[in-house]
Coordinates of N, CA and C in Angstrom, one line a residue:
M1493 N 82.9 91.6 102.8 CA 81.6 91.4 103.5 C 80.5 91.3 102.5
S1494 N 79.6 90.4 102.6 CA 78.6 90.2 101.6 C 77.3 90.6 102.5
V1495 N 76.4 91.2 101.7 CA 75.1 91.5 102.2 C 74.0 90.5 101.7
P1496 N 73.3 89.9 102.7 CA 72.3 88.8 102.2 C 71.3 89.5 101.3
V1497 N 70.7 88.6 100.5 CA 69.8 89.0 99.5 C 68.6 89.7 100.2
L1498 N 68.3 91.0 99.6 CA 67.1 91.8 100.1 C 67.1 92.1 101.6
R1499 N 68.2 92.0 102.3 CA 68.3 92.3 103.7 C 69.4 93.3 103.9
R1500 N 69.1 94.2 104.7 CA 70.2 95.3 105.0 C 70.2 95.4 106.6
R1501 N 71.3 95.7 107.1 CA 71.4 95.9 108.5 C 70.6 97.2 108.9
R1502 N 70.1 97.2 110.1 CA 69.4 98.5 110.5 C 70.4 99.6 110.5
Q1503 N 69.9 100.7 110.1 CA 70.9 101.9 110.0 C 71.0 102.5 111.4
L1504 N 72.2 102.8 111.8 CA 72.4 103.3 113.1 C 72.3 104.8 113.3
A1505 N 72.6 105.4 112.2 CA 72.5 106.9 112.2 C 71.3 107.4 111.4
K1506 N 70.7 108.5 111.9 CA 69.5 109.0 111.1 C 70.0 109.6 109.8
L1507 N 69.4 109.2 108.8 CA 69.7 109.7 107.4 C 69.0 111.0 107.2
Q1508 N 69.7 111.8 106.2 CA 69.1 113.1 105.8 C 68.0 112.8 104.9
N1509 N 67.1 113.8 104.9 CA 65.9 113.7 103.9 C 66.5 113.8 102.5
I1510 N 65.8 113.1 101.6 CA 66.2 113.1 100.2 C 65.8 114.4 99.5
S1511 N 66.7 115.2 99.0 CA 66.3 116.4 98.4 C 66.4 116.1 96.7
E1512 N 65.8 117.1 96.0 CA 65.8 116.9 94.6 C 67.2 116.8 94.1
N1513 N 68.2 117.4 94.7 CA 69.6 117.4 94.2 C 70.2 116.0 94.3
D1514 N 69.5 115.1 95.2 CA 70.0 113.7 95.5 C 69.4 112.7 94.5
L1515 N 68.6 113.1 93.5 CA 68.0 112.2 92.6 C 68.6 112.4 91.2
L1516 N 68.6 111.3 90.4 CA 69.2 111.3 89.2 C 68.2 110.7 88.1
I1517 N 68.2 111.1 86.9 CA 67.3 110.6 86.0 C 68.2 109.7 85.1
L1518 N 67.8 108.4 85.1 CA 68.5 107.4 84.2 C 67.7 107.2 82.9
T1519 N 68.3 107.2 81.8 CA 67.6 106.9 80.6 C 68.1 105.5 80.1
L1520 N 67.2 104.6 79.9 CA 67.6 103.3 79.5 C 67.8 103.1 78.0
T1521 N 68.3 102.1 77.5 CA 68.5 101.9 76.1 C 67.2 101.9 75.3
N1522 N 66.1 101.6 75.9 CA 64.8 101.6 75.2 C 64.1 102.9 75.4
G1523 N 64.8 103.9 75.9 CA 64.3 105.3 76.0 C 63.5 105.6 77.3
K1524 N 63.1 104.5 78.0 CA 62.4 104.7 79.3 C 63.3 105.5 80.3
K1525 N 62.7 106.3 81.1 CA 63.5 107.0 82.1 C 63.0 106.6 83.5
L1526 N 64.0 106.5 84.4 CA 63.8 106.2 85.8 C 64.5 107.3 86.6
V1527 N 63.9 107.6 87.8 CA 64.6 108.5 88.7 C 65.0 107.7 89.9
V1528 N 66.2 107.6 90.3 CA 66.7 106.9 91.5 C 67.6 107.9 92.3
T1529 N 67.8 107.5 93.5 CA 68.6 108.4 94.4 C 70.1 108.3 93.9
S1530 N 70.9 109.3 94.1 CA 72.3 109.3 93.8 C 73.0 108.2 94.5
D1531 N 72.7 108.0 95.7 CA 73.3 106.9 96.5 C 73.1 105.5 95.8
K1532 N 71.9 105.2 95.4 CA 71.7 103.9 94.8 C 72.4 103.8 93.5
Y1533 N 72.3 104.9 92.7 CA 73.1 104.9 91.4 C 74.5 104.6 91.6
H1534 N 75.1 105.2 92.6 CA 76.6 105.1 92.8 C 76.9 103.9 93.7
G1535 N 75.9 103.0 94.0 CA 76.2 101.9 94.8 C 76.6 102.1 96.3
I1536 N 76.1 103.2 96.8 CA 76.4 103.6 98.2 C 75.3 103.0 99.1
I1537 N 75.6 102.1 100.0 CA 74.7 101.7 101.0 C 75.1 102.1 102.4
S1538 N 74.1 102.3 103.2 CA 74.3 102.9 104.5 C 74.1 101.8 105.6
L1539 N 75.3 101.5 106.3 CA 75.2 100.6 107.3 C 75.5 101.4 108.5
D1540 N 76.5 101.0 109.4 CA 77.0 101.8 110.5 C 78.0 102.7 109.9
M1541 N 78.4 102.6 108.7 CA 79.3 103.4 107.9 C 78.7 103.5 106.5
Y1542 N 79.2 104.3 105.6 CA 78.9 104.2 104.2 C 79.6 103.2 103.6
K1543 N 79.2 102.4 102.7 CA 80.0 101.5 101.9 C 79.6 101.5 100.4
C1544 N 80.6 101.7 99.7 CA 80.5 101.6 98.2 C 80.6 100.2 97.8
V1545 N 79.5 99.6 97.3 CA 79.6 98.2 96.9 C 80.4 97.9 95.6
L1546 N 80.5 99.0 94.7 CA 81.2 98.9 93.5 C 82.7 98.8 93.8
C1547 N 83.2 99.7 94.6 CA 84.6 99.8 94.9 C 85.0 98.9 96.1
N1548 N 84.0 98.3 96.8 CA 84.2 97.6 98.1 C 85.0 98.4 99.1
K1549 N 84.6 99.7 99.2 CA 85.3 100.6 100.2 C 84.2 101.1 101.2
E1550 N 84.7 101.1 102.4 CA 83.9 101.7 103.5 C 84.5 103.0 104.0
F1551 N 83.7 103.9 104.4 CA 84.1 105.2 104.9 C 83.2 105.7 105.9
E1552 N 83.7 106.6 106.8 CA 82.8 107.1 107.9 C 81.5 107.7 107.5
F1553 N 80.6 107.7 108.3 CA 79.2 108.2 108.0 C 79.2 109.7 108.0
N1554 N 79.8 110.2 106.8 CA 80.0 111.7 106.7 C 79.6 112.0 105.2
Y1555 N 78.7 113.0 105.1 CA 78.1 113.4 103.7 C 79.3 113.7 102.8
S1556 N 80.2 114.6 103.3 CA 81.3 115.1 102.4 C 82.2 113.9 101.9
N1557 N 82.5 113.0 102.8 CA 83.3 111.9 102.4 C 82.6 111.1 101.3
K1558 N 81.3 110.8 101.5 CA 80.6 110.1 100.4 C 80.5 110.8 99.1
E1559 N 80.4 112.1 99.1 CA 80.4 112.9 97.8 C 81.8 112.9 97.2
F1560 N 82.8 113.1 98.1 CA 84.1 113.0 97.5 C 84.5 111.6 96.8
H1561 N 84.0 110.6 97.5 CA 84.2 109.3 96.9 C 83.5 109.2 95.6
K1562 N 82.3 109.6 95.4 CA 81.6 109.5 94.2 C 82.3 110.2 93.0
K1563 N 83.2 111.2 93.3 CA 83.8 111.9 92.4 C 85.2 111.3 92.0
S1564 N 85.7 110.3 92.7 CA 87.0 109.7 92.5 C 87.0 109.0 91.2
N1565 N 88.3 109.0 90.6 CA 88.4 108.3 89.3 C 88.1 106.8 89.3
K1566 N 88.6 106.2 90.3 CA 88.4 104.7 90.5 C 86.9 104.4 90.5
H1567 N 86.1 105.3 91.3 CA 84.7 105.0 91.3 C 84.0 105.2 90.0
K1568 N 84.4 106.3 89.4 CA 83.8 106.6 88.1 C 84.1 105.6 87.0
K1569 N 85.3 104.9 87.0 CA 85.6 103.9 86.1 C 84.7 102.7 86.4
L1570 N 84.5 102.3 87.6 CA 83.7 101.1 88.0 C 82.3 101.4 87.7
L1571 N 81.8 102.7 87.9 CA 80.4 103.1 87.6 C 80.1 103.0 86.1
A1572 N 81.0 103.1 85.3 CA 80.8 103.0 83.9 C 80.4 101.6 83.4
T1573 N 80.8 100.6 84.2 CA 80.5 99.1 83.8 C 79.1 98.9 84.2
Y1574 N 78.2 98.3 83.3 CA 76.9 98.0 83.6 C 76.5 96.7 82.9
P1575 N 75.9 95.8 83.5 CA 75.3 95.8 84.8 C 76.3 95.8 85.9
H1576 N 76.0 96.1 87.0 CA 77.0 96.2 88.1 C 77.2 94.8 88.7
I1577 N 78.2 94.1 88.1 CA 78.6 92.7 88.6 C 79.8 93.0 89.5
L1578 N 79.5 92.7 90.8 CA 80.6 93.1 91.8 C 81.7 92.1 91.8
D1579 N 81.4 90.9 91.5 CA 82.3 89.7 91.3 C 81.5 88.7 90.6
P1580 N 82.0 87.6 90.3 CA 81.4 86.6 89.5 C 80.1 86.0 90.2
E1581 N 80.1 86.2 91.5 CA 78.9 85.7 92.3 C 77.9 86.6 92.8
T1582 N 78.3 88.0 92.7 CA 77.4 89.0 93.3 C 77.0 90.1 92.3
N1583 N 75.8 90.6 92.4 CA 75.3 91.6 91.5 C 74.7 92.7 92.5
Y1584 N 74.5 94.0 92.0 CA 73.9 95.1 92.7 C 72.7 95.6 91.9
C1585 N 71.6 95.8 92.6 CA 70.5 96.4 91.9 C 70.4 97.8 92.3
T1586 N 70.4 98.6 91.2 CA 70.5 100.1 91.3 C 69.1 100.5 91.8
I1587 N 68.0 99.9 91.5 CA 66.6 100.3 91.8 C 66.4 100.1 93.4
C1588 N 66.8 98.9 93.8 CA 66.6 98.5 95.2 C 67.7 98.9 96.2
G1589 N 68.9 99.1 95.6 CA 70.1 99.3 96.5 C 70.5 98.1 97.2
V1590 N 70.4 96.9 96.8 CA 70.8 95.7 97.4 C 71.8 94.9 96.6
C1591 N 72.5 94.1 97.3 CA 73.4 93.1 96.7 C 72.7 91.8 96.7
M1592 N 73.0 90.9 95.8 CA 72.5 89.6 95.6 C 73.4 88.7 95.0
S1593 N 73.2 87.4 95.2 CA 73.9 86.3 94.5 C 73.4 86.3 93.0
S1594 N 74.4 86.1 92.1 CA 74.0 86.0 90.7 C 73.0 85.0 90.4
K1595 N 72.8 84.0 91.3 CA 71.9 82.9 91.2 C 70.5 83.3 91.3
V1596 N 70.2 84.5 92.0 CA 68.9 84.9 92.4 C 68.4 86.2 91.7
V1597 N 69.2 86.7 90.7 CA 68.9 87.9 90.0 C 67.5 87.8 89.4
K1598 N 67.2 86.7 88.7 CA 65.9 86.6 88.0 C 64.8 86.5 89.0
R1599 N 65.0 85.9 90.1 CA 64.0 85.9 91.2 C 63.8 87.2 91.8
H1600 N 64.9 88.0 92.0 CA 64.9 89.3 92.5 C 64.1 90.3 91.7
I1601 N 64.3 90.3 90.4 CA 63.6 91.2 89.6 C 62.1 90.8 89.4
S1602 N 61.7 89.6 89.8 CA 60.3 89.3 89.8 C 59.6 89.5 91.1
T1603 N 60.3 90.1 92.2 CA 59.7 90.3 93.4 C 58.8 91.5 93.4
E1604 N 57.9 91.6 94.3 CA 56.9 92.7 94.3 C 57.8 94.0 94.8
A1605 N 58.7 93.8 95.7 CA 59.6 95.0 96.1 C 60.3 95.7 95.0
H1606 N 60.9 94.8 94.1 CA 61.6 95.3 92.9 C 60.6 96.0 91.9
K1607 N 59.5 95.3 91.7 CA 58.5 95.9 90.7 C 58.0 97.2 91.3
T1608 N 57.7 97.3 92.6 CA 57.3 98.5 93.2 C 58.4 99.6 93.0
G1609 N 59.6 99.3 93.2 CA 60.8 100.2 93.0 C 60.8 100.7 91.6
I1610 N 60.7 99.8 90.6 CA 60.7 100.2 89.2 C 59.6 101.2 88.9
N1611 N 58.3 100.8 89.5 CA 57.2 101.7 89.3 C 57.3 103.1 89.9
K1612 N 57.9 103.1 91.0 CA 58.2 104.5 91.7 C 59.2 105.3 91.0
A1613 N 60.3 104.6 90.5 CA 61.3 105.3 89.7 C 60.7 105.8 88.4
S1614 N 59.9 105.0 87.8 CA 59.2 105.4 86.6 C 58.3 106.5 86.7
A1615 N 57.5 106.6 87.8 CA 56.6 107.6 88.1 C 57.3 108.9 88.4
R1616 N 58.3 108.8 89.1 CA 59.2 110.0 89.4 C 59.6 110.7 88.1
S1617 N 59.9 109.9 87.1 CA 60.6 110.5 85.8 C 59.5 111.5 85.2
F1618 N 58.3 111.4 85.5 CA 57.3 112.4 84.9 C 57.3 113.7 85.7
Q1619 N 57.9 113.7 87.0 CA 57.9 114.9 87.8 C 59.2 115.7 87.6
Y1620 N 60.3 115.0 87.2 CA 61.6 115.7 87.1 C 62.1 115.8 85.6
K1621 N 62.7 117.0 85.4 CA 63.2 117.2 84.1 C 64.8 117.3 84.2
P1622 N 65.5 117.0 83.2 CA 66.9 117.1 83.2 C 67.3 118.5 83.5
F1623 N 68.4 118.7 84.2 CA 69.0 120.0 84.5 C 69.6 120.5 83.3
E1624 N 69.2 121.8 83.0 CA 69.8 122.5 81.8 C 70.8 123.5 82.3
N1625 N 72.1 123.2 81.9 CA 73.2 124.1 82.4 C 73.4 125.2 81.4
D1626 N 73.0 126.4 81.8 CA 73.2 127.6 81.0 C 74.6 128.1 81.1
T1627 N 75.4 128.0 80.1 CA 76.9 128.4 80.2 C 77.1 129.6 79.3
E1628 N 76.0 130.3 78.9 CA 76.2 131.4 78.0 C 76.8 132.6 78.7

């Protein structure tokens, strides 16, 4: 099932509020930091079900199922490939959480919506600090 460029179906279930635990700090190769939601990073889109666009897998609209999927070995292996090319014709934008044809990637990154998403993700990076795990 392909998702049209920059369009998503209306969500049928009410989503939970985003907490700080649902945000991730991404460090780009140029050192710039961006903060995105865990779902966008993991390629999870919300339709009438959850769908992982990286694994092309759908599962019921249940938070624990979604989190279990994010920890699966198959998903982790696909997540390691970047940029997220889903197939030769389809790419996934981590910032916007949308799928698009490979032919329109350049047009997508020049849209106002994508630029706004980049600016928001960049601005959030000044508010959040990496989690320090004390294992002493």
